mmCIF file of C-alpha atoms in Angstrom:
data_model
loop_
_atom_site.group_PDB
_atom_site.id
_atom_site.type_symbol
_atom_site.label_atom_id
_atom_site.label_comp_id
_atom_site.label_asym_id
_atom_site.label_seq_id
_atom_site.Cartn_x
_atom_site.Cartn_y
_atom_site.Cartn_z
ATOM 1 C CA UNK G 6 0.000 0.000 0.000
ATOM 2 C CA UNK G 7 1.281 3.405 -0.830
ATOM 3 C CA UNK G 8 1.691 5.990 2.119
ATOM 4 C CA UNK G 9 0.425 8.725 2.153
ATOM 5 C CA UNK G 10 2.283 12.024 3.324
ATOM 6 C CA UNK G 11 1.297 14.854 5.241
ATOM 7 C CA UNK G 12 2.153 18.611 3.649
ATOM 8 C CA UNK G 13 4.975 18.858 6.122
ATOM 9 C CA UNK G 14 6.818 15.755 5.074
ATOM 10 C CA UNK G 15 9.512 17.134 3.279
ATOM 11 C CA UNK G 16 10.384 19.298 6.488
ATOM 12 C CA UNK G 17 10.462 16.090 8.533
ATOM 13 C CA UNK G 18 12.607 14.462 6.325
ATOM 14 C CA UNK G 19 14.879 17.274 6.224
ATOM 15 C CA UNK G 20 15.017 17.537 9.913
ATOM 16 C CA UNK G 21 16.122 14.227 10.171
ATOM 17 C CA UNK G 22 12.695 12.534 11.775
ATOM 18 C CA UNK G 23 12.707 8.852 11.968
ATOM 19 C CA UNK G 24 9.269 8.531 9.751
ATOM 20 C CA UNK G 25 7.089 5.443 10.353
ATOM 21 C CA UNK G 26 3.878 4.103 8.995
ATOM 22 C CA UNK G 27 0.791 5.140 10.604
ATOM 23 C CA UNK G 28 -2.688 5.022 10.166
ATOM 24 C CA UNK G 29 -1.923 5.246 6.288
ATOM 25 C CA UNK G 30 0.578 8.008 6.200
ATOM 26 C CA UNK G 31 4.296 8.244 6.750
ATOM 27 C CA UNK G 32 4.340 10.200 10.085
ATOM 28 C CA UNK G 33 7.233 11.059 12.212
ATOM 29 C CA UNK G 34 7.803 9.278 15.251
ATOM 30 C CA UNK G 35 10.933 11.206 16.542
ATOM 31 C CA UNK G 36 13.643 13.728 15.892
ATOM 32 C CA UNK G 37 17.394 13.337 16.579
ATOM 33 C CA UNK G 38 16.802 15.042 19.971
ATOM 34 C CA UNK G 39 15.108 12.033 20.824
ATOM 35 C CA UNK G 40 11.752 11.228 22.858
ATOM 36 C CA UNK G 41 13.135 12.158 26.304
ATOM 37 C CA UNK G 42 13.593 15.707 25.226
ATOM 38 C CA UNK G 43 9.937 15.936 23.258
ATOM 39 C CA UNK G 44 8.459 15.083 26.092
ATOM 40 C CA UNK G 45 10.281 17.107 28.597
ATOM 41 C CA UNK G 46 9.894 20.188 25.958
ATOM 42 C CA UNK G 47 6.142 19.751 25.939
ATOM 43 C CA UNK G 48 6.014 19.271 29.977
ATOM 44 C CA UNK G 49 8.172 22.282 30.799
ATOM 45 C CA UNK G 50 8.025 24.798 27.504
ATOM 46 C CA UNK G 51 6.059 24.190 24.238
ATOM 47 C CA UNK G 52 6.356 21.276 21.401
ATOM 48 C CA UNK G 53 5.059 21.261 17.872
ATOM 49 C CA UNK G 54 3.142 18.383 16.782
ATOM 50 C CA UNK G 55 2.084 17.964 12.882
ATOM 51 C CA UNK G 56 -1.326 15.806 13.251
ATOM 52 C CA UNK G 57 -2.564 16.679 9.587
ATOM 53 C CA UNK G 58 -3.486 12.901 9.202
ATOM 54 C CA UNK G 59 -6.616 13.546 11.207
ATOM 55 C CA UNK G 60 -9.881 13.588 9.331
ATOM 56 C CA UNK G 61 -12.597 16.540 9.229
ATOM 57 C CA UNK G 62 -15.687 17.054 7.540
ATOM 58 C CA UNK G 63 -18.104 19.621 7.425
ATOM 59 C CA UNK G 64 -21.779 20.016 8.183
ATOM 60 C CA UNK G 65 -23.845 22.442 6.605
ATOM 61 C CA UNK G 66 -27.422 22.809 6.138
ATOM 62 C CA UNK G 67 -30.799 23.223 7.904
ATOM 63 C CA UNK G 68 -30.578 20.154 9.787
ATOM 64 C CA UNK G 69 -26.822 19.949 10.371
ATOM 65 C CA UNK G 70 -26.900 19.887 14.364
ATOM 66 C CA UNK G 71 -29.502 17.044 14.131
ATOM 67 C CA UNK G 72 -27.380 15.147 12.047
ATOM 68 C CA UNK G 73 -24.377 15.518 14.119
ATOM 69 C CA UNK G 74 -26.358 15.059 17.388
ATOM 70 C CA UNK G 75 -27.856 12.114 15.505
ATOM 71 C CA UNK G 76 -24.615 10.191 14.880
ATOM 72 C CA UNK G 77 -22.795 11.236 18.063
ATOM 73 C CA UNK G 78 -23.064 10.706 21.537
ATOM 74 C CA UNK G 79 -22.848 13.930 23.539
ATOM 75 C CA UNK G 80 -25.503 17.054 22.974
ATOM 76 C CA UNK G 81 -24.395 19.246 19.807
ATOM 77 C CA UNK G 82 -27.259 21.333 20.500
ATOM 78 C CA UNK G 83 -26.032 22.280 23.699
ATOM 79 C CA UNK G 84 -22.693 23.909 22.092
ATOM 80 C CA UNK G 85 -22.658 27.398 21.672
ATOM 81 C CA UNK G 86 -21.127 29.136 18.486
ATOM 82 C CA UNK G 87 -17.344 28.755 19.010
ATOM 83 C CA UNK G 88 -17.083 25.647 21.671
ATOM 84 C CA UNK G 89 -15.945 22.180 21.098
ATOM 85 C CA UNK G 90 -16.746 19.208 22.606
ATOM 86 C CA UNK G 91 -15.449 15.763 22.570
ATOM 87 C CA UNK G 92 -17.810 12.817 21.818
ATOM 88 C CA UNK G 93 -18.387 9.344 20.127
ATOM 89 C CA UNK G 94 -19.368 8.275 17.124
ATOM 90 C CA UNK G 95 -21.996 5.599 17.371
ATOM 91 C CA UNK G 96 -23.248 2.871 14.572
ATOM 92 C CA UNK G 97 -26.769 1.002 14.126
ATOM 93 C CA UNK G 98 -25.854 -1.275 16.908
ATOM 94 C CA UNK G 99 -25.126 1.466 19.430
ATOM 95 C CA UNK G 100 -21.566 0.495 19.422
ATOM 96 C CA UNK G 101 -18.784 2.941 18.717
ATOM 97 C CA UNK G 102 -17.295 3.602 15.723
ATOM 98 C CA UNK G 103 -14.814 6.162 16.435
ATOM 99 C CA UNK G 104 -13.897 9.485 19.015
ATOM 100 C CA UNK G 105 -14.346 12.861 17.435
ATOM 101 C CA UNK G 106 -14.638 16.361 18.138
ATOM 102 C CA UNK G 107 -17.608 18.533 17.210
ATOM 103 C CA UNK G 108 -16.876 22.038 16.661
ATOM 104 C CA UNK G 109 -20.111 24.624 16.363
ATOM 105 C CA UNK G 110 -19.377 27.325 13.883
ATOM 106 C CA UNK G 111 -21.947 29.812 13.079
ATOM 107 C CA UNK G 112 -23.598 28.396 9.861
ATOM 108 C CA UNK G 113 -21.984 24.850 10.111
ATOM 109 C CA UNK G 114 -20.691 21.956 12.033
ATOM 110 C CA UNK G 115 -16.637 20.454 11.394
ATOM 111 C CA UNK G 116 -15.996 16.748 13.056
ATOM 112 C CA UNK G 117 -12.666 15.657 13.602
ATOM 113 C CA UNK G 118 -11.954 12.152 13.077
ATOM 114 C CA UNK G 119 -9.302 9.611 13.574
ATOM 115 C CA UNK G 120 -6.969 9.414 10.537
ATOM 116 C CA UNK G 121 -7.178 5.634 10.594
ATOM 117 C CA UNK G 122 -11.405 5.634 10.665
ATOM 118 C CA UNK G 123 -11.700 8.736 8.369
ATOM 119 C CA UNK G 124 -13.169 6.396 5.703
ATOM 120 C CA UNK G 125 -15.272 4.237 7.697
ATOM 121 C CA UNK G 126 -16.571 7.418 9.644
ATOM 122 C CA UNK G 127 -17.139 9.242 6.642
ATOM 123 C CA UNK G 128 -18.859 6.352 4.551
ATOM 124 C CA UNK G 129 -21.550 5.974 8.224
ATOM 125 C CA UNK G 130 -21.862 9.649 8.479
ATOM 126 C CA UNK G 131 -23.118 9.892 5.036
ATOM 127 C CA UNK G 132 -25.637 7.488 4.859
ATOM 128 C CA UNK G 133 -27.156 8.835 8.136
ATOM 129 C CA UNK G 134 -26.862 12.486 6.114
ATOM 130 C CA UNK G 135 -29.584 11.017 3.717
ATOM 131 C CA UNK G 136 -32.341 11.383 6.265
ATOM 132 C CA UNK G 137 -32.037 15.026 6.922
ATOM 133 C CA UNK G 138 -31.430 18.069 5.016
ATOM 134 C CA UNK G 139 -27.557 18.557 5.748
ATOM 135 C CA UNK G 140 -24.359 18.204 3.395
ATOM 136 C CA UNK G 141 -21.249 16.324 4.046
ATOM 137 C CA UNK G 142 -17.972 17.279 3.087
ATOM 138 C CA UNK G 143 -14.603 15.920 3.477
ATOM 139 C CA UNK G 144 -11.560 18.017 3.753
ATOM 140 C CA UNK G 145 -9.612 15.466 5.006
ATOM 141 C CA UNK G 146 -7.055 15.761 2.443
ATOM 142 C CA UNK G 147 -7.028 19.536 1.900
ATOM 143 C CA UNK G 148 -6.175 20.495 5.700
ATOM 144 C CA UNK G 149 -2.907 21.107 7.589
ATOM 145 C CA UNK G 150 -3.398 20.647 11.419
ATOM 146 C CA UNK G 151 -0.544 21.267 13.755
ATOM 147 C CA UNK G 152 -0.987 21.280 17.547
ATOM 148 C CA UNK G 153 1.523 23.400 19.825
ATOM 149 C CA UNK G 154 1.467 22.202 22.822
ATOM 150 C CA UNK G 155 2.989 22.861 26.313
ATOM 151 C CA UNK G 156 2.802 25.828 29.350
ATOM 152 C CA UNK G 157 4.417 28.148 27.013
ATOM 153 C CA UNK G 158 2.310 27.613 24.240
ATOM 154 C CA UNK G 159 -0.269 30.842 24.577
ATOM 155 C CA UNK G 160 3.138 32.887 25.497
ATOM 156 C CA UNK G 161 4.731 32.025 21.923
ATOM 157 C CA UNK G 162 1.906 31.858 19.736
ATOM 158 C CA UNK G 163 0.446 35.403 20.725
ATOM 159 C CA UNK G 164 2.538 37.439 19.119
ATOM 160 C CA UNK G 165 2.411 35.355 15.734
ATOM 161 C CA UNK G 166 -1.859 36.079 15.729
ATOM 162 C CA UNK G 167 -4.399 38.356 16.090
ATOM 163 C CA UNK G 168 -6.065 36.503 18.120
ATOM 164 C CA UNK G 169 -6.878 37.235 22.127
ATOM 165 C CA UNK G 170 -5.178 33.624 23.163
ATOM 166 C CA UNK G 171 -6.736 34.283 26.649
ATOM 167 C CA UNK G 172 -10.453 35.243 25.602
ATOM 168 C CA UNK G 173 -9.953 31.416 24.520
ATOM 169 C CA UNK G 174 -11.410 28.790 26.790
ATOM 170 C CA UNK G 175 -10.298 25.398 27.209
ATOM 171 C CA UNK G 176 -12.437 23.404 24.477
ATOM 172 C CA UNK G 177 -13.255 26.544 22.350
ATOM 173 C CA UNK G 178 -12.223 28.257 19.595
ATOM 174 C CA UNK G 179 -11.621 31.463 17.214
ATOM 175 C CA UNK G 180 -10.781 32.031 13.819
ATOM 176 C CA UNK G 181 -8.057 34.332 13.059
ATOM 177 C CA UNK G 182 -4.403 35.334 11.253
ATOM 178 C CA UNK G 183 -1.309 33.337 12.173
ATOM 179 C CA UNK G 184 2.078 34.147 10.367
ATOM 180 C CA UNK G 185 -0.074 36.795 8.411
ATOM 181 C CA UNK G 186 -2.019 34.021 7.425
ATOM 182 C CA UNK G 187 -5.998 34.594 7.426
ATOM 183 C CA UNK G 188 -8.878 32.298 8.236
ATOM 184 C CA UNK G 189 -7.158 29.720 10.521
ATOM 185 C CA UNK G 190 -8.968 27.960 13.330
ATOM 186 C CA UNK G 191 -7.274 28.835 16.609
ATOM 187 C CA UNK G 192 -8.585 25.893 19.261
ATOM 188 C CA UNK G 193 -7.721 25.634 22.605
ATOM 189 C CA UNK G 194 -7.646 21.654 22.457
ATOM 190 C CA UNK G 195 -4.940 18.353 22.962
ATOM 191 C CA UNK G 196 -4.265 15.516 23.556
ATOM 192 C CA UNK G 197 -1.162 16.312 25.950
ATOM 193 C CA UNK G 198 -2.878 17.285 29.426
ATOM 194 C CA UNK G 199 -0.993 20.522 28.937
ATOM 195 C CA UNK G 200 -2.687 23.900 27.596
ATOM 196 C CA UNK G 201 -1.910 24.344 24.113
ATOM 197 C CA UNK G 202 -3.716 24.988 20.991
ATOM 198 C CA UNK G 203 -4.395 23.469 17.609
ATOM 199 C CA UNK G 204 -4.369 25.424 14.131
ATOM 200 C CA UNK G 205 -6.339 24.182 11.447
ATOM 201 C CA UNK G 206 -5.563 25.489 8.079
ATOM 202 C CA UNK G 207 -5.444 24.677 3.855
ATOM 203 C CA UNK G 208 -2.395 22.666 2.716
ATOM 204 C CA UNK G 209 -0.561 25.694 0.991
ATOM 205 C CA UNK G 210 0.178 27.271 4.264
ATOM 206 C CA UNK G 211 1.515 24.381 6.278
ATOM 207 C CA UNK G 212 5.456 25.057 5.930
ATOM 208 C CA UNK G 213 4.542 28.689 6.441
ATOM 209 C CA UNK G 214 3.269 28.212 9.942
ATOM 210 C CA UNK G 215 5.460 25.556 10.654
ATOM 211 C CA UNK G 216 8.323 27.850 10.046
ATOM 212 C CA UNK G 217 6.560 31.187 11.623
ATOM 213 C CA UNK G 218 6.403 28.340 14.786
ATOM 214 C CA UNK G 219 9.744 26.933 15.004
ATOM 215 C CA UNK G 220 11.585 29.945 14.002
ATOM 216 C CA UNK G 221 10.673 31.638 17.084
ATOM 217 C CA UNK G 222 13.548 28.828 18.904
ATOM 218 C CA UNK G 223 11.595 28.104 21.677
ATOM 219 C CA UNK G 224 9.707 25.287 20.640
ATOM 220 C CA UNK G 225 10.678 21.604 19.945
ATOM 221 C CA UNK G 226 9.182 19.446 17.041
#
């Protein structure tokens, strides 16, 4: 099976990252440093972690929170415009399928899969679409996510966006500029169990913010 690469692969491999298969997609599982020094760096200061793999698609239409509150398990009616909220994805059997996370936009819905379930989850999510008036799309493959994570992580990305980093609860989000970069979805989400944020954005701008990121030298990929 081919392997499929992230828009940041080329970086990776010039960095020296020991890339491994995973979930589909040649990922890297370590730099040189090594993964003493990730993990310290994300404990103690801020680390960069490219998770573009993941899968999200977006809800729109009439019925779009019923469909999403259909085929999860938590209440996506209950989300105001601009929260998040983790959940399950349930099948016909009431058995899961996959986690996710359901973020409420103004005029639509985005769910964030698991890179490894994105067809699976994709394939039950649109056949429960057919009973409401709602649109699935998947732009899986067209977006960059990278999550900086780490104590220092509202510290170094507030000067790099427009953004108010502390108007941002944990499990909600803004859109703003990064790296001069408009449009990107600023969340105040990980999987750490430090603070830290995750930037959703198009393909094209990936080595852009990567760079804006790392160039600042205080944070470890």
């Amino acid at each position: 099976m081919t392997l499929k690469r992230t828009p940041l692969y080329d970086i990776h491999a010039a960095l020296g990252a020991k890339l491994v298969p995973f979930a589909g997609y040649e990922m890297p599982v370590q730099y040189p440093t090594g993964i003493t020094a990730e993990h310290k760096a994300v404990r103690e200061k801020c680390g960069l972690f490219d998770v573009s793999h993941m899968g999200e698609f977006i809800i729109r239409g009439p019925q779009a929170v019923e469909l999403v509150n259909y085929v999860t398990t938590n209440d996506v009616a209950a989300l105001a415009v601009g929260q998040v909220q983790y959940s399950t994805i349930l099948n016909e059997r009431g058995t899961i399928e996959d986690d996710c996370l359901v973020y409420r936009f103004q005029d639509h819905l985005m769910m964030v899969v698991n890179a490894s379930n994105v067809q699976k989850d994709l394939d039950h999510v649109m056949r429960v679409a057919k009973r409401f008036d709602a649109t699935v799309v998947d732009e899986s493959e067209s977006t960059a996510l990278l999550a900086l994570q780490g104590p220092e992580a509202a510290r170094i990305l507030q000067p790099l966006t427009d953004a108010d980093l502390s108007a941002i609860r944990y499990y909600h989000f803004t859109v703003g500029t990064v790296a001069g970069v408009p449009d990107i979805i600023v969340s105040r989400t990980g999987y750490t169990g430090e603070d830290g944020f995750e930037l959703y954005f198009p393909n094209q701008h990936a080595a852009k913010i990567w760079n804006a990121l790392t160039g600042t030298g205080e944070v470890t990929p």
